[in-house]
């Protein structure tokens, strides 16, 4: 029986960060399943269109990828999501996978990065591993994407766990709670002089480059400067972190082991 692994991410149009993050995660996942052929899909139609028009690069969305795998005779397919939370993008993937279930003998999907309490603990360890040494009046601020989906609560939960573990870091989100003004208020209350800004996203793409690190009027770097706090951006996506890559590998093998036990 032909076996495949389909690795699905939101995607990015930035080549450099894709090579360091998405490509790196895909390699780790493929290497962990040498008996399976590896394939890629992006969930962002905007990015897929941009790459096709700008670079002539053709990347499937999940529906197209699953259709192609079925046509090529793959009957045992495991999917691993590279999404951070169980939000809209992941639910979209699950819906598409269910619609194609009848085309395969086996079709399973691994969960996003933050799917259990242990995942949060592992993510915190990974975050600590990439934080620089800090003075008493310094902090790291991680920028998450945020969501209108109820899974946005994962960001506040992670922020609270950092506080409980007494780790000198905070979490904010671009598109939901905790917002940057909440983060700034807390930093001022703690008399923080300087912060290091890091993406809490798989890739250091548009949000990290523009919303976090740019000199634009509404960027996090600028808003912190206006509050009297010096900000140093780090354009390193979570996908560059070997500990994050390993978390995705573990999620993939969890679903493979579950299938073996059920067989």
Tab-separated table of C-alpha atoms in Angstrom, residues 5-8 25 28-29 32-33 36 77-86 90 108-124 202 242-260:
chain	number	residue	atom	x	y	z
A	5	UNK	CA	2.540	12.191	4.750
A	6	UNK	CA	0.887	15.497	3.845
A	7	UNK	CA	2.243	18.469	5.800
A	8	UNK	CA	-0.160	21.409	5.896
A	25	UNK	CA	9.693	21.264	9.853
A	28	UNK	CA	12.095	16.676	10.257
A	29	UNK	CA	8.657	15.155	9.729
A	32	UNK	CA	10.768	10.608	10.983
A	33	UNK	CA	8.645	8.604	8.499
A	36	UNK	CA	6.215	7.505	3.544
A	77	UNK	CA	-2.213	9.069	4.221
A	78	UNK	CA	-1.349	10.818	7.463
A	79	UNK	CA	-1.618	14.592	7.689
A	80	UNK	CA	0.330	16.813	10.064
A	81	UNK	CA	-0.790	20.366	10.673
A	82	UNK	CA	1.848	23.030	11.310
A	83	UNK	CA	-0.739	25.410	12.757
A	84	UNK	CA	-0.201	26.813	16.254
A	85	UNK	CA	-3.728	26.655	17.704
A	86	UNK	CA	-6.896	24.665	17.073
A	90	UNK	CA	-7.087	23.945	11.448
A	108	UNK	CA	-5.603	10.530	9.712
A	109	UNK	CA	-4.609	13.985	10.930
A	110	UNK	CA	-2.188	15.149	13.635
A	111	UNK	CA	-3.145	18.029	15.911
A	112	UNK	CA	-1.693	21.591	15.949
A	113	UNK	CA	1.140	22.702	18.212
A	114	UNK	CA	-1.006	23.680	21.225
A	115	UNK	CA	-3.473	20.853	21.774
A	116	UNK	CA	-2.867	19.689	25.365
A	117	UNK	CA	-1.538	20.939	28.695
A	118	UNK	CA	1.724	19.102	28.021
A	119	UNK	CA	2.017	20.983	24.722
A	120	UNK	CA	1.932	24.297	26.581
A	121	UNK	CA	4.662	23.100	28.944
A	122	UNK	CA	6.801	21.912	26.028
A	123	UNK	CA	6.259	25.170	24.160
A	124	UNK	CA	7.351	27.172	27.220
A	202	UNK	CA	5.605	29.376	12.740
A	242	UNK	CA	14.405	22.341	16.924
A	243	UNK	CA	12.257	21.783	20.027
A	244	UNK	CA	9.191	23.047	18.147
A	245	UNK	CA	10.014	20.821	15.176
A	246	UNK	CA	10.203	17.869	17.565
A	247	UNK	CA	6.769	18.715	18.991
A	248	UNK	CA	5.252	18.388	15.524
A	249	UNK	CA	7.083	15.072	15.042
A	250	UNK	CA	5.611	13.813	18.326
A	251	UNK	CA	2.104	14.864	17.298
A	252	UNK	CA	2.519	13.022	14.018
A	253	UNK	CA	3.694	9.831	15.709
A	254	UNK	CA	0.928	10.040	18.301
A	255	UNK	CA	-1.655	9.673	15.549
A	256	UNK	CA	0.353	6.923	13.826
A	257	UNK	CA	0.590	4.931	17.073
A	258	UNK	CA	-3.124	5.379	17.721
A	259	UNK	CA	-3.849	3.880	14.317
A	260	UNK	CA	-1.513	0.933	14.961
